Amino acid sequence: MNYCLYCDEGFYETVSWSFVLGIAGEMHFCEGCSSSLERIEGEICEICGRSFSLFPEQYRQENRCNDCIHWEEDVNWRGVLVKNRSLYVYNDFLKELISRLKYRGDAELVMGFRQEFRKIYQHEFKGFVVVPVPLSQERHYERGFNQTQLLAELLGVEVEHALERVLHEKKQSKKSRQERLEMKETIFELANNSKLVYGKSVVLVDDVYTTGATLRQASRVLKEGGALQVSSMTLGR
Amino acid sequence: MRFVSFFVDGKSLAVPEVLKPPDVSAVPVSFHKLQVLDTPDFSEVSPFSAELQASLSGKLLLFEELPYSIDVIHEHYLNGCLAYEKGIEEAGGSFVCKRCGNDKPRLFSSFSCFRCKEKECVYCRKCLVMGRVSQCTPLVRWCGAELEWKLDEVALTWTGELSAAQRKASDGLVSRVGGKGELLIWAVCGAGKTEVLFYGLERALKTGQRVCLATPRTDVVLELLPRLRKVFPGITLAGLYGGSEEKLDGAQLVVSTTHQLFRYRDAFDLVVVDEVDAFPYSYDSSLEHAVHQAKKKDALIVYLSATPGRKMKKRAVAGGLPHVKIPLRFHGFPLPVPRFVWCGNWKKRLKKGRLPGNVMNWVEHQLEVKRQGFLFVPSVVALHQIVALLQAVFPGIEGVHAEDPERKEKVMKFRKGEISILVTTTILERGVTVPFTDVAVFGAEEDIFTESALVQIAGRAGRSKDDPAGEVVFFHYGKTSAMVDAKRHIEGMNREAGL
């Protein structure tokens, strides 16, 4: 008997051929919770990795969604983020789950995604330097951990803390008008060990890709630090 | 978080890392790694914050739950007004959460903690919704001066009258207030349990006791609050339920869902546990734990139930649990006895998109004679099917279940008589009182309809003195012992009442 990592309901693994052969995946969630997780499959936007099946045709042009087309039209942001890949659709269930992970502080929940998250890394970003999106010191102390770091550690490779998050209040005054107009908010800056990304391909790890703005901010800072190219992977999209 | 500890006057003091005096060389460690943890002696002369006292008395809280800076908290610790306790206790490699009592290994996990810098800071996954308890988070308890209430303002302003049976139970309760132990008030549905409590509550409150009324349901908390506020206008009263605004005043009378009791410790002289047999109180032993932690050692626990569980009934009958019975409804009429009606293989019929003929007839008859009715069904899936089939023939029929976003509105409409037949899962088996209502159970042989569920459901009928003879029908595909026991239970109560 297993117990669901999310709802603690007891359940049995379904016996299939892969189970008998010992190549079946780890089962962390009960059937009910598993079925509430919508895996992103089939046609996706080649940049942000959103599923086209849930997306009205008119918001798409060929293999890109309109949001990404806008990003790429902007000279400031073109090519900053090569691509993003996500595991699940950011539906109400995943929203609840991520909020329990982040705000309630249930660190153990990330274990349910180890196998699938690794697969994405192996298929799409093998050999890339893994950098979690950082929290500010205050937020980090409040939560006790950084959920993106936990997700990054699932990948089984060295995790590099190449970025630091700076406080908005502190930096607000330092910004020039030009910078503000260009949306060059300084949320992130390079950490001491940022040399590790120089000349490398980097994959950022975050919990959710929503507008893509945060990930692009982080990515730009890494590129300024000499990263060759930056992509990202997240749990939800 | 991390603390330093050092000896002052023979006591090992714990000081949060951020408040470490510069001349102390001790190395900060995670809270759970403090070797000795003393609380300074309480000093009568030191001033303390009355608000902090009210917020914390009788409770066990996390730092985050107290709206005070760490300086204020530490100052009160130094004055011996509050003490720190370990949130997670470790013994022989296994863990216990000191707040919720969880000791299941699978419901503990750990993370590399930014606060205490430990690689594995163990936390409890069971009571996360109340804020995370981990090894490095202390639980805070008040140990200073006790709260005092304005006793001369306590008065019961209720002017109603108790029936003879209610009076007997009420006297039984009053005579036990001030003592310790347990009392079961075993009262039929519609006995008027709340009124039975009034004099006992008055006695306890007048003698300065702190009292808690715990119920499994938020609905009941919301229903009781205004009633109690009306009959006890002079007292401080707090209502606690998931999502209620955090009340940090030290109320003398607390009406709470059982879950919220986890935050209380050694607080109450009298705890009344309503519907002790109801999910989730009987279901989840950790809630029983919560009740026991929340009461003082010498407190009196009063259990209320129309259908006590087997264990409790056995103890009562064997004499191990003092109890008083109210076998009679407040209006003096007998409980409606259920009638069994065989309705064939209804599952097969539902699959074919049809309902048993006698169920259709029951609905039609209710509509004809213009009497409202509850139709209880065994599952949400069955509910959707049945509602769709009924609505096709009789508009104005509604269905309701726990996750229904319009649940409150639909129940309200039914109360107002705007819905004729309300199809429902067992969520409405308790607490809902609508006069002039008949009751039917669909698929009464299903496991979910236990003896106590069926007794409760039957108890929805005939609640008003103007309509004491409501009708109860169990439509079934094979009689079960739960059904037979439920009928026997009801007949037994009527017999005991001399009816």
XYZ file of C-alpha atoms in Angstrom:
736
model
C 0.000 0.000 0.000
C 1.198 3.473 -0.892
C -0.078 6.732 0.490
C -0.733 9.652 -1.801
C 1.841 12.370 -1.317
C -0.843 14.998 -1.740
C -4.055 13.732 -0.131
C -2.644 10.890 2.012
C -5.236 8.502 0.628
C -4.037 4.901 0.614
C -3.783 3.262 -2.833
C -2.288 0.290 -4.649
C -0.096 0.556 -7.717
C -1.777 -0.721 -10.811
C -0.120 -3.867 -12.021
C 0.991 -3.509 -15.618
C 3.697 -5.150 -17.717
C 6.140 -2.385 -16.963
C 5.371 -2.879 -13.271
C 6.093 -6.612 -13.507
C 9.322 -5.930 -15.377
C 10.329 -3.404 -12.768
C 10.594 -0.500 -15.183
C 7.428 1.293 -14.069
C 7.703 4.764 -12.622
C 7.528 5.597 -8.950
C 3.924 6.129 -7.871
C 3.595 9.072 -5.532
C 0.065 10.249 -6.176
C -3.201 8.333 -5.978
C -5.286 7.892 -9.096
C -7.524 10.835 -8.281
C -4.660 13.270 -7.759
C -2.651 11.902 -10.692
C -5.581 12.443 -13.007
C -5.889 16.050 -11.820
C -2.359 16.697 -13.059
C -2.593 17.526 -16.771
C 0.605 16.539 -18.488
C 1.629 18.852 -21.340
C 1.735 16.683 -24.427
C 1.270 16.992 -28.163
C 1.675 20.301 -29.938
C 3.306 23.047 -27.905
C 4.596 26.562 -28.487
C 8.205 26.056 -29.502
C 9.351 28.846 -27.204
C 7.311 28.900 -23.998
C 6.231 25.258 -24.078
C 2.514 25.865 -23.543
C 0.121 23.285 -24.866
C -1.689 24.329 -28.024
C -4.518 21.910 -27.416
C -5.913 24.201 -24.698
C -5.367 27.314 -26.698
C -7.611 29.101 -29.197
C -6.219 28.976 -32.765
C -6.298 32.747 -33.240
C -3.648 33.267 -30.536
C -1.142 31.214 -32.414
C 0.934 31.621 -35.527
C 2.506 28.419 -36.742
C 4.628 27.047 -33.921
C 4.566 30.076 -31.660
C 1.966 31.643 -29.427
C 1.241 35.355 -29.724
C 2.827 36.092 -26.347
C 6.130 34.668 -27.486
C 5.878 36.429 -30.835
C 5.575 39.694 -28.893
C 8.606 38.896 -26.780
C 10.635 38.102 -29.876
C 9.545 41.285 -31.661
C 10.976 43.362 -28.815
C 14.650 44.092 -29.473
C 15.346 44.138 -25.736
C 14.085 40.622 -25.240
C 14.670 38.823 -28.509
C 16.388 35.485 -27.963
C 16.981 36.156 -24.283
C 15.204 32.940 -23.384
C 15.738 30.213 -25.967
C 12.904 28.022 -24.769
C 10.918 26.894 -21.776
C 9.651 23.396 -21.095
C 7.063 22.562 -18.435
C 5.605 19.358 -17.042
C 1.987 20.214 -16.335
C -0.768 22.639 -17.199
C -1.030 25.219 -14.419
C -4.620 24.262 -13.536
C -6.452 24.745 -10.230
C -5.096 21.510 -8.830
C -1.470 22.363 -9.590
C -2.056 25.855 -8.256
C -3.221 24.352 -4.950
C -0.334 21.928 -4.897
C 2.295 24.592 -5.573
C 0.792 26.885 -2.983
C 1.020 24.102 -0.418
C 4.635 23.569 -1.400
C 5.592 27.254 -1.267
C 3.361 28.930 1.261
C 2.563 26.078 3.619
C 6.111 24.871 3.267
C 5.494 21.227 2.360
C 8.936 20.522 0.884
C 8.287 16.800 0.488
C 5.814 17.401 -2.350
C 8.595 17.940 -4.896
C 9.528 14.268 -4.589
C 6.432 13.395 -6.588
C 7.932 15.055 -9.660
C 11.491 13.725 -9.565
C 11.228 11.174 -12.326
C 9.318 13.291 -14.830
C 11.336 16.422 -14.138
C 14.546 14.489 -14.737
C 13.204 13.192 -18.025
C 12.687 16.734 -19.306
C 16.211 17.647 -18.296
C 17.675 14.561 -19.957
C 15.728 15.063 -23.192
C 15.985 18.799 -23.601
C 18.821 20.211 -21.537
C 21.372 17.499 -20.969
C 24.716 18.956 -19.929
C 23.291 22.405 -19.218
C 24.293 24.198 -16.025
C 21.300 24.153 -13.640
C 20.455 27.466 -11.951
C 17.405 27.840 -9.669
C 15.554 31.160 -9.641
C 16.517 32.610 -6.257
C 14.393 34.117 -3.499
C 15.288 37.233 -1.552
C 16.956 36.618 1.816
C 13.819 37.702 3.651
C 11.528 35.424 1.678
C 13.979 32.582 1.964
C 14.111 32.930 5.753
C 10.329 33.161 5.955
C 9.823 29.927 3.985
C 12.832 28.108 5.327
C 13.647 26.839 1.839
C 13.542 27.850 -1.792
C 11.164 25.639 -3.760
C 13.017 26.203 -7.034
C 16.180 24.924 -5.409
C 14.339 21.777 -4.299
C 13.096 21.300 -7.855
C 16.593 21.845 -9.248
C 18.043 19.322 -6.833
C 15.681 16.681 -8.185
C 17.691 16.624 -11.399
C 20.576 14.806 -9.794
C 23.255 17.137 -11.139
C 25.231 19.930 -9.533
C 23.065 23.005 -8.843
C 24.748 26.390 -9.294
C 23.479 29.396 -7.345
C 24.607 31.843 -9.960
C 21.925 34.440 -9.230
C 20.838 36.507 -6.266
C 17.579 38.315 -5.811
C 17.836 41.913 -4.741
C 15.207 43.861 -2.893
C 13.037 46.091 -5.028
C 12.947 48.859 -2.468
C 16.696 49.083 -2.327
C 17.164 49.247 -6.022
C 14.206 51.396 -6.968
C 16.101 54.614 -6.324
C 19.113 53.497 -8.297
C 17.148 53.007 -11.464
C 17.358 55.562 -14.210
C 14.299 56.699 -16.071
C 15.605 55.039 -19.198
C 15.983 51.763 -17.361
C 12.453 51.952 -16.060
C 11.044 52.603 -19.487
C 12.929 49.657 -20.854
C 11.552 47.520 -18.036
C 15.091 46.877 -16.959
C 14.076 46.297 -13.369
C 16.896 44.865 -11.405
C 15.366 41.879 -9.682
C 18.409 39.697 -10.024
C 22.116 40.148 -10.010
C 25.037 37.832 -10.522
C 26.268 35.952 -7.497
C 29.958 35.522 -6.657
C 30.238 32.148 -8.293
C 28.667 33.347 -11.523
C 31.846 32.523 -13.425
C 30.386 29.047 -13.540
C 27.978 30.088 -16.256
C 30.544 31.803 -18.467
C 30.464 30.307 -21.941
C 27.976 27.677 -20.842
C 24.461 26.664 -21.763
C 22.225 27.274 -18.790
C 18.796 26.030 -17.755
C 16.890 28.065 -15.174
C 14.527 26.194 -12.857
C 11.309 27.787 -11.576
C 7.998 26.485 -10.240
C 5.739 28.201 -12.783
C 6.088 30.022 -16.074
C 3.292 32.591 -16.033
C 4.090 35.602 -18.187
C 7.714 34.647 -18.705
C 8.885 38.053 -17.482
C 10.700 36.831 -14.373
C 12.513 34.087 -16.236
C 13.586 36.533 -18.927
C 14.874 38.973 -16.328
C 16.929 36.210 -14.783
C 18.086 35.006 -18.136
C 19.287 38.427 -19.217
C 21.423 38.764 -16.118
C 22.985 35.371 -16.815
C 23.710 36.361 -20.388
C 25.353 39.537 -19.168
C 27.481 37.237 -17.072
C 28.638 35.454 -20.183
C 26.194 32.567 -20.489
C 26.112 31.204 -24.021
C 22.391 30.534 -24.088
C 19.663 30.299 -21.468
C 16.525 28.174 -21.373
C 14.194 27.266 -18.553
C 12.143 24.433 -17.146
C 9.201 24.644 -14.770
C 6.610 22.459 -13.124
C 3.620 24.441 -14.366
C 2.784 26.425 -17.499
C 15.534 29.362 13.894
C 18.715 29.375 15.945
C 19.243 30.142 19.595
C 22.191 30.568 21.895
C 21.980 29.247 25.406
C 23.982 30.182 28.484
C 23.599 29.988 32.226
C 22.235 32.833 34.324
C 21.470 32.215 38.024
C 21.640 28.473 37.524
C 19.157 28.495 34.637
C 19.964 27.747 31.047
C 18.441 30.596 29.075
C 17.569 30.409 25.402
C 18.123 33.581 23.440
C 17.201 33.985 19.762
C 20.337 34.366 17.628
C 19.344 37.874 16.559
C 19.196 39.028 20.201
C 22.471 37.442 21.284
C 24.337 39.705 23.713
C 27.724 40.695 22.199
C 29.683 39.364 25.174
C 28.255 35.861 24.864
C 30.502 33.536 22.929
C 28.112 30.582 22.673
C 27.543 29.270 19.156
C 23.968 29.538 17.854
C 22.296 26.184 17.262
C 18.945 25.020 15.962
C 16.244 25.194 18.628
C 15.942 21.439 18.885
C 19.655 21.104 19.583
C 19.543 23.124 22.782
C 20.727 20.724 25.468
C 18.844 22.252 28.372
C 15.855 24.522 28.098
C 14.760 26.397 31.203
C 12.205 29.109 31.725
C 13.165 31.928 34.088
C 11.072 32.154 37.271
C 7.896 34.131 36.968
C 8.315 37.455 38.642
C 5.142 39.018 40.029
C 6.537 42.512 39.842
C 7.558 42.622 36.201
C 5.030 44.320 33.973
C 3.604 42.280 31.126
C 1.477 42.959 28.089
C -2.167 42.194 28.844
C -2.776 41.759 25.129
C -0.055 39.169 24.810
C -1.475 37.439 27.859
C -4.935 37.351 26.262
C -3.532 36.174 22.924
C -1.505 33.364 24.356
C -3.222 32.107 27.510
C -4.260 28.487 27.160
C -2.672 28.195 23.744
C 0.357 26.750 22.064
C 1.398 28.926 19.139
C 4.156 29.458 16.621
C 6.119 32.717 16.593
C 4.411 33.541 13.289
C 0.996 33.321 14.887
C 1.786 35.998 17.449
C 1.618 39.575 16.196
C 4.531 40.619 18.405
C 8.148 41.313 17.643
C 10.774 38.866 18.773
C 12.009 41.453 21.298
C 8.633 41.573 23.058
C 8.380 37.805 23.101
C 11.883 37.410 24.458
C 11.266 39.998 27.162
C 8.257 38.025 28.385
C 10.304 34.854 28.335
C 12.908 36.514 30.538
C 10.132 37.562 32.945
C 8.903 33.988 33.159
C 5.605 34.823 31.451
C 6.059 32.498 28.535
C 7.862 29.273 27.827
C 9.234 27.607 24.709
C 8.483 24.007 23.904
C 9.790 21.704 21.235
C 7.436 21.412 18.281
C 8.811 18.084 17.137
C 9.947 15.600 19.716
C 12.297 12.804 18.828
C 12.498 9.516 20.653
C 14.319 6.464 19.405
C 14.434 7.605 15.802
C 10.728 8.334 15.509
C 9.039 11.706 15.737
C 5.965 13.149 17.421
C 4.382 16.490 16.570
C 3.682 18.217 19.859
C 0.891 20.268 18.352
C -1.262 17.678 16.573
C 0.093 14.477 18.097
C 0.998 12.992 14.700
C 3.455 10.104 15.087
C 3.166 8.439 11.672
C 6.612 8.289 10.054
C 5.180 8.877 6.575
C 3.727 12.201 7.713
C 7.111 13.618 8.641
C 9.621 14.914 6.178
C 12.613 17.210 6.259
C 14.272 19.955 4.268
C 17.555 21.772 4.252
C 16.561 24.725 6.410
C 17.571 28.287 5.751
C 16.543 29.316 9.266
C 18.502 26.855 11.341
C 21.080 25.866 8.695
C 20.494 22.183 9.423
C 20.652 19.789 6.490
C 17.581 17.975 7.761
C 15.067 20.028 9.645
C 12.163 17.644 10.295
C 8.617 18.978 9.968
C 5.090 17.650 10.483
C 3.057 17.251 7.304
C -0.173 16.544 9.132
C -1.008 19.957 10.596
C 0.655 22.122 7.929
C -2.479 24.186 7.348
C -1.998 25.790 10.749
C 1.545 26.868 9.952
C 4.535 24.556 9.695
C 5.892 23.021 12.883
C 9.492 21.979 12.343
C 12.317 20.981 14.643
C 13.748 24.459 14.775
C 10.448 26.243 15.464
C 9.560 26.519 19.130
C 5.948 26.416 20.266
C 5.157 29.243 22.656
C 2.999 28.860 25.762
C 1.872 31.386 28.365
C 2.952 30.606 31.920
C 2.497 34.010 33.544
C -0.473 35.412 35.434
C -3.795 33.727 34.686
C -6.529 35.447 32.716
C -9.401 36.817 34.736
C -12.932 37.558 33.595
C -15.552 40.011 34.757
C -17.757 37.487 36.507
C -20.405 39.889 37.768
C -21.452 40.459 34.163
C -22.175 36.805 33.497
C -25.905 36.218 33.362
C -28.184 33.865 31.494
C -30.983 35.894 29.966
C -32.829 32.968 28.411
C -36.509 32.888 29.337
C -37.612 29.700 27.603
C -38.685 26.584 29.421
C -37.191 23.146 29.512
C -39.303 20.025 29.076
C -39.211 17.500 31.918
C -36.696 15.330 30.041
C -34.541 18.323 29.170
C -34.683 19.479 32.775
C -33.414 16.132 34.007
C -30.414 16.245 31.652
C -29.787 19.891 32.454
C -29.752 19.159 36.199
C -27.398 16.239 35.595
C -25.006 18.582 33.848
C -25.276 21.413 36.388
C -24.495 19.061 39.261
C -21.293 17.941 37.548
C -19.943 21.362 36.604
C -16.922 22.098 38.723
C -15.961 18.453 38.880
C -13.860 16.456 36.445
C -14.524 13.424 34.287
C -16.965 12.759 31.492
C -20.681 12.953 30.843
C -22.621 11.753 27.827
C -25.859 13.499 26.997
C -27.618 11.004 24.751
C -30.455 12.939 23.228
C -32.686 12.090 20.269
C -32.640 14.296 17.184
C -34.858 17.253 17.976
C -34.472 16.965 21.753
C -33.295 20.556 22.084
C -29.701 19.866 23.095
C -28.485 23.440 23.044
C -31.048 24.548 25.629
C -30.013 21.645 27.846
C -26.549 23.212 28.034
C -27.607 26.703 29.101
C -27.729 26.268 32.887
C -24.555 24.196 32.962
C -22.732 26.830 30.920
C -24.046 29.566 33.181
C -22.790 27.777 36.263
C -19.353 27.226 34.777
C -19.007 30.774 33.448
C -20.186 32.318 36.726
C -17.533 30.465 38.657
C -14.832 31.803 36.366
C -14.330 28.677 34.299
C -13.157 28.820 30.724
C -15.504 26.891 28.477
C -15.274 25.436 24.991
C -18.057 24.199 22.775
C -16.507 22.061 20.058
C -18.380 20.847 17.024
C -17.283 19.080 13.863
C -19.002 21.571 11.604
C -18.462 25.187 10.689
C -22.212 25.503 9.997
C -22.924 24.668 13.626
C -20.389 27.214 14.930
C -22.096 29.866 12.824
C -25.525 28.814 14.059
C -24.547 28.699 17.741
C -22.696 32.017 17.926
C -25.694 34.363 17.686
C -27.784 32.139 19.952
C -25.164 32.144 22.679
C -24.444 35.820 22.264
C -28.135 36.478 22.851
C -28.493 34.400 26.008
C -25.103 35.327 27.527
C -24.763 39.003 26.624
C -22.153 39.767 29.267
C -19.414 37.334 28.337
C -16.498 37.385 25.914
C -17.266 34.908 23.165
C -15.108 33.742 20.267
C -16.083 31.670 17.241
C -13.307 29.710 15.581
C -13.416 27.760 12.336
C -11.180 27.272 9.325
C -10.948 30.645 7.639
C -12.457 32.593 10.525
C -10.651 35.759 11.356
C -7.927 35.020 13.834
C -9.266 36.062 17.212
C -6.473 36.652 19.616
C -8.478 37.923 22.538
C -8.819 35.696 25.553
C -12.490 34.758 25.288
C -14.081 32.966 28.226
C -16.445 31.008 25.998
C -15.013 29.583 22.796
C -17.179 27.987 20.123
C -14.893 26.123 17.795
C -14.610 23.439 15.181
C -12.647 20.523 16.570
C -9.732 21.284 14.224
C -9.107 24.687 15.738
C -8.565 23.123 19.149
C -5.043 22.089 18.151
C -3.954 25.598 19.030
C -5.191 25.301 22.627
C -3.347 23.689 25.518
C -4.545 23.177 29.112
C -7.100 25.873 28.515
C -10.613 24.740 29.380
C -12.371 23.685 32.587
C -15.383 22.505 30.617
C -15.390 21.142 27.078
C -18.640 20.247 25.357
C -18.115 18.057 22.294
C -21.125 18.246 20.032
C -22.093 15.315 17.771
C -19.283 13.223 19.119
C -20.085 10.414 16.687
C -19.996 12.616 13.612
C -17.317 12.638 11.000
C -14.640 13.848 11.376
C -14.424 13.672 15.157
C -14.930 9.942 15.441
C -13.114 9.350 12.203
C -9.856 10.987 13.084
C -8.257 10.074 16.382
C -6.011 13.117 16.186
C -9.080 15.258 16.811
C -9.795 13.347 19.974
C -6.214 14.105 20.877
C -6.902 17.791 20.227
C -9.817 17.814 22.657
C -7.753 16.161 25.355
C -4.857 18.564 24.935
C -7.101 21.608 24.915
C -8.754 20.831 28.242
C -7.222 21.262 31.651
C -6.230 18.130 33.482
C -9.191 18.306 35.864
C -11.730 19.406 33.284
C -15.179 18.038 32.659
C -15.858 16.746 29.139
C -19.466 16.578 28.018
C -20.325 14.565 24.912
C -23.518 15.270 23.004
C -24.952 12.752 20.616
C -28.163 11.335 19.247
C -26.328 8.300 17.988
C -23.244 7.524 20.063
C -20.807 5.107 18.471
C -20.588 1.486 19.546
C -17.627 1.987 21.868
C -19.212 4.882 23.677
C -22.592 3.168 23.915
C -20.947 0.103 25.394
C -19.140 2.183 28.019
C -22.350 3.996 28.884
C -24.382 0.811 29.203
C -21.668 -0.918 31.235
C -21.609 2.040 33.616
C -18.117 3.243 32.693
C -19.404 6.485 31.237
C -21.895 8.593 33.218
C -24.775 9.537 30.965
C -28.231 11.060 30.823
C -30.725 10.179 28.140
C -33.339 12.406 26.540
C -35.481 9.900 24.662
C -38.182 12.446 23.900
C -38.290 15.310 21.463
C -38.868 18.729 22.983
C -42.396 18.828 21.517
C -43.283 15.529 23.212
C -44.281 13.580 20.100
C -42.610 10.295 19.114
C -39.863 10.024 16.514
C -41.143 9.036 13.078
C -40.404 5.341 12.490
C -38.958 4.531 9.057
C -40.882 2.418 6.568
C -38.910 0.002 4.327
C -39.823 -0.114 0.636
C -38.069 -2.465 -1.790
C -37.142 -0.624 -4.981
C -35.337 -3.283 -6.984
C -31.937 -3.076 -8.678
C -31.789 0.685 -8.923
C -28.192 0.748 -10.153
C -29.163 -1.177 -13.248
C -32.108 1.117 -13.795
C -30.013 4.245 -13.425
C -27.662 2.923 -16.086
C -30.629 2.623 -18.397
C -31.678 6.150 -17.489
C -34.678 5.214 -15.390
C -35.715 5.533 -11.762
C -37.623 2.951 -9.710
C -41.376 3.520 -10.090
C -42.083 3.794 -6.384
C -39.432 6.494 -5.972
C -41.040 8.450 -8.823
C -44.396 7.992 -7.099
C -43.009 9.258 -3.799
C -41.734 12.436 -5.463
C -44.982 12.928 -7.334
C -46.999 12.443 -4.165
C -44.903 14.988 -2.241
C -45.511 17.536 -4.965
C -49.239 16.761 -5.062
C -49.786 17.214 -1.333
C -47.347 20.137 -1.397
C -44.986 18.788 1.243
C -41.266 19.348 0.996
C -38.943 16.368 1.016
C -35.313 15.392 1.393
C -34.191 12.567 -0.874
C -30.908 11.185 0.486
C -28.715 9.356 -2.041
C -25.558 7.288 -1.488
C -23.032 9.102 -3.718
C -22.319 12.211 -5.747
C -22.368 10.163 -8.955
C -25.828 8.797 -8.141
C -26.896 12.301 -7.165
C -26.130 13.757 -10.578
C -27.934 10.933 -12.375
C -31.005 11.071 -10.163
C -31.294 14.853 -10.248
C -31.081 14.866 -14.044
C -33.765 12.177 -14.324
C -36.085 13.911 -11.871
C -35.610 17.382 -13.322
C -36.652 16.111 -16.725
C -40.088 15.286 -15.302
C -40.475 17.649 -12.334
C -38.823 21.037 -12.647
C -38.021 22.771 -9.368
C -36.073 19.859 -7.953
C -32.483 20.530 -6.918
C -29.503 18.450 -5.847
C -26.764 19.386 -3.395
C -23.452 17.851 -2.308
C -20.402 18.858 -0.291
C -18.416 20.427 -3.150
C -21.413 22.187 -4.648
C -20.491 25.879 -4.923
C -24.165 26.788 -4.470
C -24.567 24.600 -1.417
C -25.425 27.412 0.992
C -27.860 29.074 -1.402
C -29.693 25.839 -2.158
C -30.126 24.937 1.511
C -31.364 28.463 2.140
C -33.865 28.171 -0.714
C -35.073 24.865 0.667
C -35.547 26.417 4.090
C -37.624 29.170 2.505
C -39.724 26.592 0.692
C -38.533 27.662 -2.768
C -37.251 24.155 -3.536
C -39.805 21.355 -3.234
C -37.574 18.297 -3.236
C -33.894 18.521 -2.333
C -31.806 15.558 -3.431
C -28.742 15.363 -1.205
C -25.777 13.261 -0.190
C -25.295 12.545 3.521
C -23.930 16.075 4.098
C -27.349 17.208 5.258
C -27.926 14.275 7.610
C -27.359 16.484 10.639
C -28.112 19.923 11.866
C -30.581 20.982 9.183
C -34.017 21.632 10.598
C -36.867 22.412 8.217
C -40.432 21.995 9.498
C -43.068 20.206 7.393
C -40.540 17.975 5.693
C -40.639 14.290 4.839
C -37.592 12.175 4.241
C -36.709 9.383 1.843
C -33.480 7.442 1.486
C -32.574 6.092 -1.947
C -30.469 2.931 -1.924
C -30.647 2.651 1.865
C -28.710 -0.636 1.735
C -25.470 1.113 0.689
C -22.592 1.039 3.184
C -22.531 4.787 3.618
C -25.912 4.563 5.334
C -24.793 3.284 8.710
C -27.160 2.906 11.643
C -26.253 6.314 13.001
C -26.516 7.981 9.581
C -29.994 6.511 9.102
C -31.129 7.544 12.591
C -29.864 11.069 11.925
C -31.566 11.171 8.547
C -34.861 9.960 10.014
C -34.407 12.674 12.629
C -34.886 15.346 9.932
C -38.626 14.585 9.821
C -41.313 15.825 12.188
C -39.161 18.479 13.836
C -41.913 21.024 14.414
C -44.617 20.734 17.058
C -47.096 21.779 14.360
C -46.063 18.822 12.206
C -44.661 16.151 14.491
C -45.583 13.164 12.313
C -43.319 13.535 9.305
C -42.841 10.503 7.109
C -39.628 8.508 6.640
C -39.159 5.951 3.832
C -36.081 3.821 3.137
C -36.054 2.690 -0.503
C -33.749 -0.300 -0.687
C -32.515 -3.245 -2.742
C -32.170 -5.677 0.164
C -32.544 -4.926 3.877
C -29.308 -4.434 5.824
C -28.672 -4.784 9.537
C -27.889 -1.057 9.664
C -31.430 -0.370 8.473
C -32.961 -2.809 10.953
C -30.804 -1.442 13.795
C -31.762 2.120 12.941
C -35.452 1.267 13.078
C -34.972 -0.606 16.349
C -32.986 2.329 17.770
C -35.832 4.745 16.989
C -38.533 2.422 18.338
C -36.460 1.857 21.468
C -36.180 5.586 22.118
C -39.940 5.995 21.665
C -40.572 3.127 24.054
C -38.181 4.584 26.605
C -40.048 7.861 26.378
C -43.226 5.992 27.245
C -44.851 6.599 23.874
